[in-house]
GROMACS .gro file of C-alpha atoms in nm:
model
  120
    1MET     CA    1   0.000   0.000   0.000
    2SER     CA    2   0.130   0.343  -0.095
    3ASN     CA    3   0.226   0.604   0.163
    4GLU     CA    4   0.108   0.877  -0.075
    5ALA     CA    5  -0.147   1.117   0.073
    6THR     CA    6  -0.507   1.074  -0.041
    7THR     CA    7  -0.616   1.424   0.055
    8THR     CA    8  -0.586   1.731  -0.162
    9ASP     CA    9  -0.273   1.942  -0.125
   10VAL     CA   10  -0.441   2.283  -0.094
   11ASN     CA   11  -0.125   2.479  -0.176
   12ALA     CA   12  -0.071   2.281  -0.497
   13LEU     CA   13  -0.440   2.312  -0.582
   14LEU     CA   14  -0.432   2.691  -0.548
   15ASP     CA   15  -0.126   2.697  -0.777
   16ASP     CA   16  -0.321   2.490  -1.034
   17LEU     CA   17  -0.650   2.684  -1.033
   18ASP     CA   18  -0.661   2.913  -1.335
   19ALA     CA   19  -0.285   2.846  -1.382
   20GLY     CA   20  -0.198   3.020  -1.053
   21VAL     CA   21  -0.393   3.337  -1.130
   22PHE     CA   22  -0.664   3.248  -0.877
   23ARG     CA   23  -0.406   3.244  -0.594
   24GLU     CA   24  -0.292   3.593  -0.700
   25LYS     CA   25  -0.653   3.717  -0.706
   26ILE     CA   26  -0.707   3.585  -0.351
   27ALA     CA   27  -0.392   3.759  -0.228
   28ARG     CA   28  -0.498   4.090  -0.384
   29ALA     CA   29  -0.853   4.064  -0.245
   30ILE     CA   30  -0.732   3.990   0.109
   31SER     CA   31  -0.483   4.277   0.097
   32ASP     CA   32  -0.738   4.526  -0.041
   33ALA     CA   33  -1.001   4.424   0.215
   34ALA     CA   34  -0.753   4.441   0.505
   35ALA     CA   35  -0.630   4.785   0.397
   36GLY     CA   36  -0.989   4.912   0.378
   37VAL     CA   37  -1.068   4.771   0.723
   38VAL     CA   38  -0.768   4.945   0.879
   39GLN     CA   39  -0.837   5.275   0.700
   40THR     CA   40  -1.208   5.291   0.787
   41GLY     CA   41  -1.255   5.078   1.097
   42LYS     CA   42  -1.541   4.901   0.916
   43ALA     CA   43  -1.565   4.527   0.840
   44GLY     CA   44  -1.452   4.380   0.509
   45LYS     CA   45  -1.521   4.038   0.363
   46VAL     CA   46  -1.352   3.787   0.131
   47THR     CA   47  -1.549   3.483   0.015
   48ILE     CA   48  -1.406   3.189  -0.181
   49THR     CA   49  -1.650   2.938  -0.329
   50LEU     CA   50  -1.555   2.614  -0.505
   51ASP     CA   51  -1.829   2.436  -0.704
   52LEU     CA   52  -1.742   2.088  -0.832
   53LYS     CA   53  -1.927   1.913  -1.117
   54GLN     CA   54  -1.833   1.582  -1.277
   55ILE     CA   55  -1.717   1.596  -1.639
   56ALA     CA   56  -1.924   1.337  -1.829
   57ASP     CA   57  -1.856   0.987  -1.686
   58SER     CA   58  -1.490   1.054  -1.618
   59SER     CA   59  -1.286   1.078  -1.299
   60GLN     CA   60  -1.255   1.451  -1.361
   61VAL     CA   61  -1.446   1.746  -1.223
   62ASP     CA   62  -1.491   2.100  -1.342
   63CYS     CA   63  -1.395   2.320  -1.050
   64ALA     CA   64  -1.563   2.661  -1.072
   65HIS     CA   65  -1.371   2.890  -0.838
   66LYS     CA   66  -1.541   3.209  -0.735
   67LEU     CA   67  -1.386   3.497  -0.547
   68ALA     CA   68  -1.602   3.774  -0.406
   69TYR     CA   69  -1.485   4.051  -0.177
   70VAL     CA   70  -1.603   4.370  -0.013
   71VAL     CA   71  -1.367   4.654   0.069
   72PRO     CA   72  -1.501   4.918   0.309
   73THR     CA   73  -1.448   5.278   0.200
   74SER     CA   74  -1.496   5.606   0.386
   75LYS     CA   75  -1.835   5.662   0.217
   76GLY     CA   76  -1.956   5.304   0.176
   77LYS     CA   77  -1.798   5.000   0.017
   78ARG     CA   78  -1.675   4.860  -0.312
   79SER     CA   79  -1.705   4.499  -0.417
   80GLU     CA   80  -1.588   4.266  -0.690
   81GLU     CA   81  -1.676   3.914  -0.797
   82ASN     CA   82  -1.492   3.683  -1.035
   83THR     CA   83  -1.555   3.321  -1.141
   84THR     CA   84  -1.330   3.096  -1.351
   85LYS     CA   85  -1.310   2.718  -1.407
   86THR     CA   86  -1.035   2.458  -1.406
   87PRO     CA   87  -1.075   2.086  -1.493
   88LEU     CA   88  -0.918   1.861  -1.227
   89TYR     CA   89  -0.862   1.489  -1.180
   90VAL     CA   90  -1.006   1.309  -0.879
   91GLY     CA   91  -0.768   1.047  -0.740
   92ARG     CA   92  -0.773   0.805  -0.448
   93GLY     CA   93  -0.964   0.937  -0.150
   94GLY     CA   94  -1.092   1.232  -0.355
   95LYS     CA   95  -0.750   1.393  -0.398
   96LEU     CA   96  -0.778   1.674  -0.654
   97THR     CA   97  -0.485   1.725  -0.892
   98LEU     CA   98  -0.424   1.893  -1.226
   99PHE     CA   99  -0.280   1.570  -1.371
  100PRO     CA  100  -0.398   1.211  -1.317
  101GLU     CA  101  -0.222   1.012  -1.045
  102ASN     CA  102  -0.129   0.736  -1.289
  103GLN     CA  103   0.026   0.978  -1.539
  104GLY     CA  104   0.344   0.812  -1.657
  105LYS     CA  105   0.668   1.003  -1.673
  106PHE     CA  106   0.822   1.059  -2.011
  107ASP     CA  107   1.179   0.937  -2.040
  108PHE     CA  108   1.348   1.132  -2.312
  109SER     CA  109   1.699   1.013  -2.223
  110GLU     CA  110   1.678   0.709  -2.456
  111GLN     CA  111   1.564   0.926  -2.747
  112GLN     CA  112   1.837   1.179  -2.683
  113GLN     CA  113   2.102   0.905  -2.665
  114ALA     CA  114   1.976   0.758  -2.994
  115LYS     CA  115   2.005   1.099  -3.163
  116GLN     CA  116   2.356   1.143  -3.028
  117HIS     CA  117   2.458   0.803  -3.169
  118GLU     CA  118   2.308   0.889  -3.509
  119GLY     CA  119   2.512   1.209  -3.524
  120ALA     CA  120   2.840   1.031  -3.435
   0.00000   0.00000   0.00000
């Protein structure tokens, strides 16, 4: 039995969602909301929603990732909402990854050695 984790690595998942752009959006939203809170003394809010839907009959899901945030301002508030999607594989125990767990590694060393021998 493998010692490999069967739970989702959240840090890796955030790097994979929307090719890492989602992680950057979260960072910006948290910073903007925190700055508004400190400047105004009013509450801010950051909401992250993940909606998962199976893709056909596969072991993949479409992960819709939504970011919504509210930044308090001196005369009210400003808000933004953004939703994007990323297809993900579901592995053992529900582990979400960008690539399937059984994805083989490509070994290019044999091909490179063959080309070197042809050129000699």
